[in-house]
Short mmCIF file of C-alpha atoms and ligand atoms in Angstrom, two decimals:
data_model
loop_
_atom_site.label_atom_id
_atom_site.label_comp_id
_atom_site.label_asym_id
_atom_site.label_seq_id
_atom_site.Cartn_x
_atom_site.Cartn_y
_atom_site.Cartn_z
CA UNK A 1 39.76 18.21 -0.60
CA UNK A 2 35.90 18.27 0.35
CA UNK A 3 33.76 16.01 -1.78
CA UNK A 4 30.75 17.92 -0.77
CA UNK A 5 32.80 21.43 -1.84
CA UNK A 6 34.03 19.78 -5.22
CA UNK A 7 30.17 18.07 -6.06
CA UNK A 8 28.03 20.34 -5.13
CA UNK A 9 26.70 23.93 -5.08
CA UNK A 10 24.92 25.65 -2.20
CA UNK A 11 21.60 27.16 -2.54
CA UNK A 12 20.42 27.69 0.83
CA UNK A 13 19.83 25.80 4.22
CA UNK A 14 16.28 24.40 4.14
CA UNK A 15 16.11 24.45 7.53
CA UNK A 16 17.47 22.77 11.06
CA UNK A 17 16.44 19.93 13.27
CA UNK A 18 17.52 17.83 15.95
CA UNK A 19 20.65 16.00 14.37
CA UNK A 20 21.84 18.78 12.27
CA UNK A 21 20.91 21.10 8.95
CA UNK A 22 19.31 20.47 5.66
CA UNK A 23 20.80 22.55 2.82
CA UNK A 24 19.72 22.43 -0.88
CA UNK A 25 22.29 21.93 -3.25
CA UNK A 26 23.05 21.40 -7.36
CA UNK A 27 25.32 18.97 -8.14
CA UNK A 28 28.58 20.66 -10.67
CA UNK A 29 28.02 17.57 -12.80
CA UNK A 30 24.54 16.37 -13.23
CA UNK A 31 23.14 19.92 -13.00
CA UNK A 32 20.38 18.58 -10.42
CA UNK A 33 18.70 19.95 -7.29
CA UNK A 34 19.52 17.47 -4.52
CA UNK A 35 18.77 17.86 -0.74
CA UNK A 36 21.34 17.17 1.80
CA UNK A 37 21.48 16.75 5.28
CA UNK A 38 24.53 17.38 7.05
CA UNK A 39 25.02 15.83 10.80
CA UNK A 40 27.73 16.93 13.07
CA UNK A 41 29.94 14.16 14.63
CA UNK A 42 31.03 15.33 17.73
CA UNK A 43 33.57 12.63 18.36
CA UNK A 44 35.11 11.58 15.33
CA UNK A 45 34.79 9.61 12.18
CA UNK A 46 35.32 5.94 14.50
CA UNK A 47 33.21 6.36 17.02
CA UNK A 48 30.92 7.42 15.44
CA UNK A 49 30.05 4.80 13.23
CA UNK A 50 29.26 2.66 16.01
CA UNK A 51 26.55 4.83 16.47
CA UNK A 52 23.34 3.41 15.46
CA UNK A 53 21.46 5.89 16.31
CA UNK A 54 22.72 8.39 14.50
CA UNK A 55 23.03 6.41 11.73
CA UNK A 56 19.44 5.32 11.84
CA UNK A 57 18.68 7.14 8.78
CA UNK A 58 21.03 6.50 6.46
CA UNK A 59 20.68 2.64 6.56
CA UNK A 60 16.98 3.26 6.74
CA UNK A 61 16.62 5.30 3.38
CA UNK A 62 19.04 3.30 1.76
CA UNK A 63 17.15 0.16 2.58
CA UNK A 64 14.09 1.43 0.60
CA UNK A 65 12.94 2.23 -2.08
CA UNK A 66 9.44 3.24 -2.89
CA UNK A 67 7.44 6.00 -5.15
CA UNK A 68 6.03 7.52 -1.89
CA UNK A 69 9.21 7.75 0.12
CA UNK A 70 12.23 9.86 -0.49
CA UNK A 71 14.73 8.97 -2.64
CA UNK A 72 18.47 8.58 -0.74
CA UNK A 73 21.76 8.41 -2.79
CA UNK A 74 25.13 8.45 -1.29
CA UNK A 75 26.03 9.53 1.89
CA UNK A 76 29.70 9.64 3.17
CA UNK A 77 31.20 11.22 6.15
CA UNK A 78 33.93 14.04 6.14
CA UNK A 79 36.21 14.92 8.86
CA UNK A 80 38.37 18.14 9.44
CA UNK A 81 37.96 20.28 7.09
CA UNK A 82 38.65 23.80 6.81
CA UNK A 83 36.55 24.97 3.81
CA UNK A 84 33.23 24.12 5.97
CA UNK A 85 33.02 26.81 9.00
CA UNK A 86 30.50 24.88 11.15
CA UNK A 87 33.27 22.27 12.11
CA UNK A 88 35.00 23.47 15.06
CA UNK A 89 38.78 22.16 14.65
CA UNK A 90 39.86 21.76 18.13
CA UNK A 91 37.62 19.39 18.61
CA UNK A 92 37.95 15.97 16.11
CA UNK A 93 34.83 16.72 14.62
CA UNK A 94 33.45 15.84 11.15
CA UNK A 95 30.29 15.62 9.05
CA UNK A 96 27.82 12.63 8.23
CA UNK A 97 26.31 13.80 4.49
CA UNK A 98 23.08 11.79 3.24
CA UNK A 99 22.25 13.28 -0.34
CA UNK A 100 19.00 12.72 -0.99
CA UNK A 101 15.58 13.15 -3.41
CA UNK A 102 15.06 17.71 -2.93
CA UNK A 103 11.38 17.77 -2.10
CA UNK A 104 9.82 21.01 -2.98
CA UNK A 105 6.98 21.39 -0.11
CA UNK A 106 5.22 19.67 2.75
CA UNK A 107 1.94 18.20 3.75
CA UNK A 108 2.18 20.90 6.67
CA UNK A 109 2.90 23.75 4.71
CA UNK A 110 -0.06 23.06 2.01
CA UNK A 111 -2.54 22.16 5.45
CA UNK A 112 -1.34 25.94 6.48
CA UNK A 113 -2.12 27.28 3.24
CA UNK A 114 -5.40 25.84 3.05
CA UNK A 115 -4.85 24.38 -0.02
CA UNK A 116 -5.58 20.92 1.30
CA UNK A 117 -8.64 22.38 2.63
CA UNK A 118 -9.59 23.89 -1.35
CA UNK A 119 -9.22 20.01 -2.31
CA UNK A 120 -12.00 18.23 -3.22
CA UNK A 121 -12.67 14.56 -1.24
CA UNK A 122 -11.53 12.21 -4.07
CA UNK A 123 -7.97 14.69 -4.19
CA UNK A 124 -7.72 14.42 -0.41
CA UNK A 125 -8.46 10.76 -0.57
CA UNK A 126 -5.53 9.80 -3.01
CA UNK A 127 -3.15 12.03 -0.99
CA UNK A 128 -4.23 9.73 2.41
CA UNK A 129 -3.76 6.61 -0.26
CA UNK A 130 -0.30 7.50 -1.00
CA UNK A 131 1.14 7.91 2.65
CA UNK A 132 -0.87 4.54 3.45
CA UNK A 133 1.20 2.90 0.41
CA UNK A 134 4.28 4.40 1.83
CA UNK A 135 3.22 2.65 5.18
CA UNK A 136 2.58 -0.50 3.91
CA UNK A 137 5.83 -1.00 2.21
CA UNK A 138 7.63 -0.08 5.57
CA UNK A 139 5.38 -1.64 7.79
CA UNK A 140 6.18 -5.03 5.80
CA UNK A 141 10.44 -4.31 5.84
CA UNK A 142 9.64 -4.16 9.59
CA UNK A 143 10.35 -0.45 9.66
CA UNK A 144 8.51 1.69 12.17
CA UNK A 145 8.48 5.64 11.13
CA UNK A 146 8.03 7.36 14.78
CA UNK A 147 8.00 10.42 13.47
CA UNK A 148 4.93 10.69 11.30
CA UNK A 149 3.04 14.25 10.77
CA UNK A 150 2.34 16.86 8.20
CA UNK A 151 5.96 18.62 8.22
CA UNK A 152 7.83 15.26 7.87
CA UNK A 153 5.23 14.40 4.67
CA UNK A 154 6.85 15.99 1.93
CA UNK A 155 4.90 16.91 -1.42
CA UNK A 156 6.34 16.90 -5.33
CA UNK A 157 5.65 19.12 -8.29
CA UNK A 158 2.61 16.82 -9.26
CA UNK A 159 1.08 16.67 -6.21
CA UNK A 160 2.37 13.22 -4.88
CA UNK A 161 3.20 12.22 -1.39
CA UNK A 162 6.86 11.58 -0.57
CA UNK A 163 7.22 10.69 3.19
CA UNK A 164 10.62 11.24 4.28
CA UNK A 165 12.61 12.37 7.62
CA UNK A 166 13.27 8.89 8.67
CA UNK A 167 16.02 9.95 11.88
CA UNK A 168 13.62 8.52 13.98
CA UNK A 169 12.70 4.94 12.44
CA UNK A 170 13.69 2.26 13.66
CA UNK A 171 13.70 -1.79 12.40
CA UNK A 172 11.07 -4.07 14.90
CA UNK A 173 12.40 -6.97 15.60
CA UNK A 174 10.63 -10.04 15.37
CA UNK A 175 11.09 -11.57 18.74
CA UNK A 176 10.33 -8.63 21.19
CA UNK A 177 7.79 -6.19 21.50
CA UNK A 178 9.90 -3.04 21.07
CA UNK A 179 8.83 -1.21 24.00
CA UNK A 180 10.29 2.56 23.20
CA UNK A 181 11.37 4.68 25.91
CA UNK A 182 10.48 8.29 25.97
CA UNK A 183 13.85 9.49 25.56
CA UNK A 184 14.04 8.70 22.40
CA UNK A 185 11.82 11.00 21.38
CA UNK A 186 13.11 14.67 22.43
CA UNK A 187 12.27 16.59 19.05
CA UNK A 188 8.43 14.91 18.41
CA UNK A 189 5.65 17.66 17.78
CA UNK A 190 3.70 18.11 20.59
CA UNK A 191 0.09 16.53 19.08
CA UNK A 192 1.45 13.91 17.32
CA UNK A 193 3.74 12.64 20.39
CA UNK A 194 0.06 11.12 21.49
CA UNK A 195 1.18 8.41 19.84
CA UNK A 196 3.44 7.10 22.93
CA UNK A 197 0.92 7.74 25.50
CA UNK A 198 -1.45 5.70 23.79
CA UNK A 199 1.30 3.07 23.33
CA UNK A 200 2.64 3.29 26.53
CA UNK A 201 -0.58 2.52 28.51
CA UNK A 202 -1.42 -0.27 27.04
CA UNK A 203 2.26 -1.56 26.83
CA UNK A 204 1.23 -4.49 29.52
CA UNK A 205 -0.33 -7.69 28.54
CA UNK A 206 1.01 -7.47 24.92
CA UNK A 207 4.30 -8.22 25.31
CA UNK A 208 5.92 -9.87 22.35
CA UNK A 209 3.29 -8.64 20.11
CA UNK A 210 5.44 -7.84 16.67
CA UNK A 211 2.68 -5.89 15.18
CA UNK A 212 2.66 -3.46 18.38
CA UNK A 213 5.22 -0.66 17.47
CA UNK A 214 4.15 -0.21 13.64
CA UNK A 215 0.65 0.84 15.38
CA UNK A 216 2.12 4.03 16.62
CA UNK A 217 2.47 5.08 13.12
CA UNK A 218 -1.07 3.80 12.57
CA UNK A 219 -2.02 6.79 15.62
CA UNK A 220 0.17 9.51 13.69
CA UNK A 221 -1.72 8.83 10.86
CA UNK A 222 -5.20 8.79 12.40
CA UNK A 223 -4.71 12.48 13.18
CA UNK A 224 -3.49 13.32 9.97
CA UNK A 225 -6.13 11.75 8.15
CA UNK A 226 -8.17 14.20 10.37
CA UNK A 227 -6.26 17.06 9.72
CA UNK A 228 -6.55 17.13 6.36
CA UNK A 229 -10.49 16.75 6.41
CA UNK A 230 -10.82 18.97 9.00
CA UNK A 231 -11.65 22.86 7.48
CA UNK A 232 -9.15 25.40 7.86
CA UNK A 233 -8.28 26.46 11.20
CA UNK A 234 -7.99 29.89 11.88
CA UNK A 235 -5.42 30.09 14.39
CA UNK A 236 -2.01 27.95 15.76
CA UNK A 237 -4.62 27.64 19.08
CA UNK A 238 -7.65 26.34 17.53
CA UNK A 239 -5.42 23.74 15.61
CA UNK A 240 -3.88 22.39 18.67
CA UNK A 241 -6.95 22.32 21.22
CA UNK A 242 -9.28 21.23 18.38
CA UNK A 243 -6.57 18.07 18.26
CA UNK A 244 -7.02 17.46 21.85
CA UNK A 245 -10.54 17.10 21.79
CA UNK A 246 -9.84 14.35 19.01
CA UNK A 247 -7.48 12.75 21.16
CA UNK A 248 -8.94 13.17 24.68
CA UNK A 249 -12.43 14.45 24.37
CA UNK A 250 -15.47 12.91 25.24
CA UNK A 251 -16.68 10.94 21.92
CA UNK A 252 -19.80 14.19 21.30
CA UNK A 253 -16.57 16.58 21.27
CA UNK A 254 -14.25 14.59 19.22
CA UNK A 255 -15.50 15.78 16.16
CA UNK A 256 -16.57 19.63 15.50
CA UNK A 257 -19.60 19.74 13.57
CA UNK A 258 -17.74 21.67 10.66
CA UNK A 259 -15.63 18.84 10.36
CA UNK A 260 -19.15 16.09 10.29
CA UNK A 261 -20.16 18.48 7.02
CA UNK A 262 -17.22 18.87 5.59
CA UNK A 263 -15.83 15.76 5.88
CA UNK A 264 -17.15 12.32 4.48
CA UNK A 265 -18.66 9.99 6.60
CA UNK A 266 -16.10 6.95 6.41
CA UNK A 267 -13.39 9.17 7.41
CA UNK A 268 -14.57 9.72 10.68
CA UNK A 269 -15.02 5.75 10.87
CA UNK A 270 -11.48 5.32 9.97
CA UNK A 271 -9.63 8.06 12.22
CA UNK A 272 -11.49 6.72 15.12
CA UNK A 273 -10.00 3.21 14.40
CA UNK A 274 -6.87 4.73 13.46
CA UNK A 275 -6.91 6.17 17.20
CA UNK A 276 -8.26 2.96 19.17
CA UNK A 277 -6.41 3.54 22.30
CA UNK A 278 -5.48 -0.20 22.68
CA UNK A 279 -2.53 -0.12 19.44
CA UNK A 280 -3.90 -4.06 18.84
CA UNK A 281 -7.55 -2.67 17.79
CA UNK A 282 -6.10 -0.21 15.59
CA UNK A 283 -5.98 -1.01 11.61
CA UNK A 284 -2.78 -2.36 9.80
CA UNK A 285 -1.45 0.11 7.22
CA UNK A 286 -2.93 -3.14 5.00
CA UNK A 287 -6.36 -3.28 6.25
CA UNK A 288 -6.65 1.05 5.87
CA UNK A 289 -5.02 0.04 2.01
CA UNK A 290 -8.50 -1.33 1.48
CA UNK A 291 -11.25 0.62 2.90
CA UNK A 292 -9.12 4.06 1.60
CA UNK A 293 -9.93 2.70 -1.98
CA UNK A 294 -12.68 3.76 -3.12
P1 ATP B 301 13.90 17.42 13.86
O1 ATP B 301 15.11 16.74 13.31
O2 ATP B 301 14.11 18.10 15.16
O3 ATP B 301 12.70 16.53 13.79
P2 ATP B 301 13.27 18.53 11.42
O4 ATP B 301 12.47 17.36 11.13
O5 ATP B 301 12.78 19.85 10.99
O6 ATP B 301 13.54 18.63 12.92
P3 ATP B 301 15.23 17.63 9.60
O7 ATP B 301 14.59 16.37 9.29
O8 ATP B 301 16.70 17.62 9.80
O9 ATP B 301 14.74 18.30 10.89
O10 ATP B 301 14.85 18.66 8.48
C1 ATP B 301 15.21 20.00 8.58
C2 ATP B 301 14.45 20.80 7.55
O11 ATP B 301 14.84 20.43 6.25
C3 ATP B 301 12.95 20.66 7.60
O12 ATP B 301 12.36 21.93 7.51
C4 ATP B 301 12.59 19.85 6.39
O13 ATP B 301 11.36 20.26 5.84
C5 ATP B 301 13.74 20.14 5.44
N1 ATP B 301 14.02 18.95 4.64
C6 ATP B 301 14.44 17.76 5.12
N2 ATP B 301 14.60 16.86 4.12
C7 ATP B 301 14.27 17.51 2.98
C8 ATP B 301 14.21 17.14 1.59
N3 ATP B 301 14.54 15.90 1.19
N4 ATP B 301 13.82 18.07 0.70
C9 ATP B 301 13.50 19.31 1.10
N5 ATP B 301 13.51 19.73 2.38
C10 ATP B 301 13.90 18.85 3.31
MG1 MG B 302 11.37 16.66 9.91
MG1 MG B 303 13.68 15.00 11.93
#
């Protein structure tokens, strides 16, 4: 029989993405609220398991463990079986399971409630603190996110960053610069996707460069930093052209003057770093560890 059907208890889907659906569950034994994903195989059990790709995050999360970054803690594959009605059995299909830490809400979700924007500097601060930390550890296990904004920053109870969705991330490797083609990326948000133009430009004349891809993170983050400093927006439209001008405009538009008062002054400093459009001039996770403490 199913291991998922025997061990666990459905709540509710949490919601869909690119490699498959989320669904928050209670274990029958433990009693405890678990998230798991569940990815579709298409081709079966064997071949898929030569699939890196796919199986990107699983020996990602298992490979870390940090405060900041979501707990992983078993995941197993299932094939065939008839209690689960998303497998289609015509096909030899079965199901890759990660069970992993249940995290309650999401960097995005507060930004959209404003409640990032009711935080006072020092708050915001140790929030930005606690993804850099996250970075850092990755960064030095050679792990490149790829996939870094606000709805893939998860939240606890107490208010601590837990950066998870890691289907994107992806190990550098010491001897070649890691040039990423786009296709890799179909399910990026639109803003944050900056990242790779801004990598890709400058992709020339620093090849074999190991600190190159983890700099693309380094971008992500720039515009989250700015994000959450930046006051409420009122719309889904102001949001995304007020991000453009960050990214693109001319350096008087970068910053709107709500953002220069409500803000405080080293931030700007930093997200401008953070967005350096030559990746080698941007900060290290390390080097943004130290000017962030304050
Ligand atoms: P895509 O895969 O296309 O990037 P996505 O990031 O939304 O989309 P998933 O990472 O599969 O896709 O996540 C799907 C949903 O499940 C998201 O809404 C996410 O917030 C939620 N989710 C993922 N992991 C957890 C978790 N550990 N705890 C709570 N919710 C989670
Ligand atoms: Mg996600
Ligand atoms: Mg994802």
């Amino acid at each position: 029989s199913s291991r998922y059907h025997t061990d666990f208890v459905e709540l509710g889907i949490l919601g869909r993405g690119g490699g498959g659906e989320v669904v928050k569950v209670k274990n029958r034994l433990d009693r405890r609220i678990y998230a798991i994903k569940k990815i579709l195989l298409e081709n079966g059990k064997d071949k898929f398991l030569q699939n890196k790709k796919l199986l990107r995050e699983v020996t990602t999360i298992s490979s870390v463990m940090h405060k900041n970054i979501v707990r992983y803690y078993q995941a197993w594959v299932e094939g065939n079986y008839k209690t689960d009605a998303s497998v289609d059995h015509t096909k030899k299909q079965s199901i890759l399971y990660i069970q992993m830490e249940y995290c309650n809400t999401t960097l995005r979700k507060l930004l959209d409630e404003n409640a990032i924007s009711e935080m006072n500097q020092s708050e915001v601060w140790r929030l930005v603190r606690q993804i850099v930390e996250a970075l850092v550890y990755i960064h030095s296990r050679r792990i490149i996110h790829r996939d870094l904004k606000p709805g893939n920053i998860f939240i606890d109870s107490d208010l601590n960053i837990i950066l998870g969705d890691f289907g994107l991330a992806t190990r550098r490797h010491e001897k070649s610069n890691n040039k990423i083609t786009e296709t890799e990326y179909p399910e990026m948000d639109a803003i944050y996707n900056a990242v790779e133009e801004g990598m890709m430009s400058s992709t020339k004349g620093i090849k074999g460069d190991t600190s190159y891809g983890v700099k693309a993170d380094i971008y992500s983050l720039g515009i989250m930093i700015f994000e959450m400093f930046c006051p409420a927006f009122a719309t889904y439209m102001e949001r995304s052209e007020t991000l453009n001008r960050l990214r693109s405009g001319t350096p008087d538009e970068r910053f709107p003057a709500a953002f220069t008062t409500s803000a405080p002054p080293n931030a700007k400093e930093i997200i401008i770093w953070c967005l350096e459009r030559d990746p080698t001039k941007r900060p290290s996770a390390e080097e943004l560890l130290k000017v962030s403490r304050q």
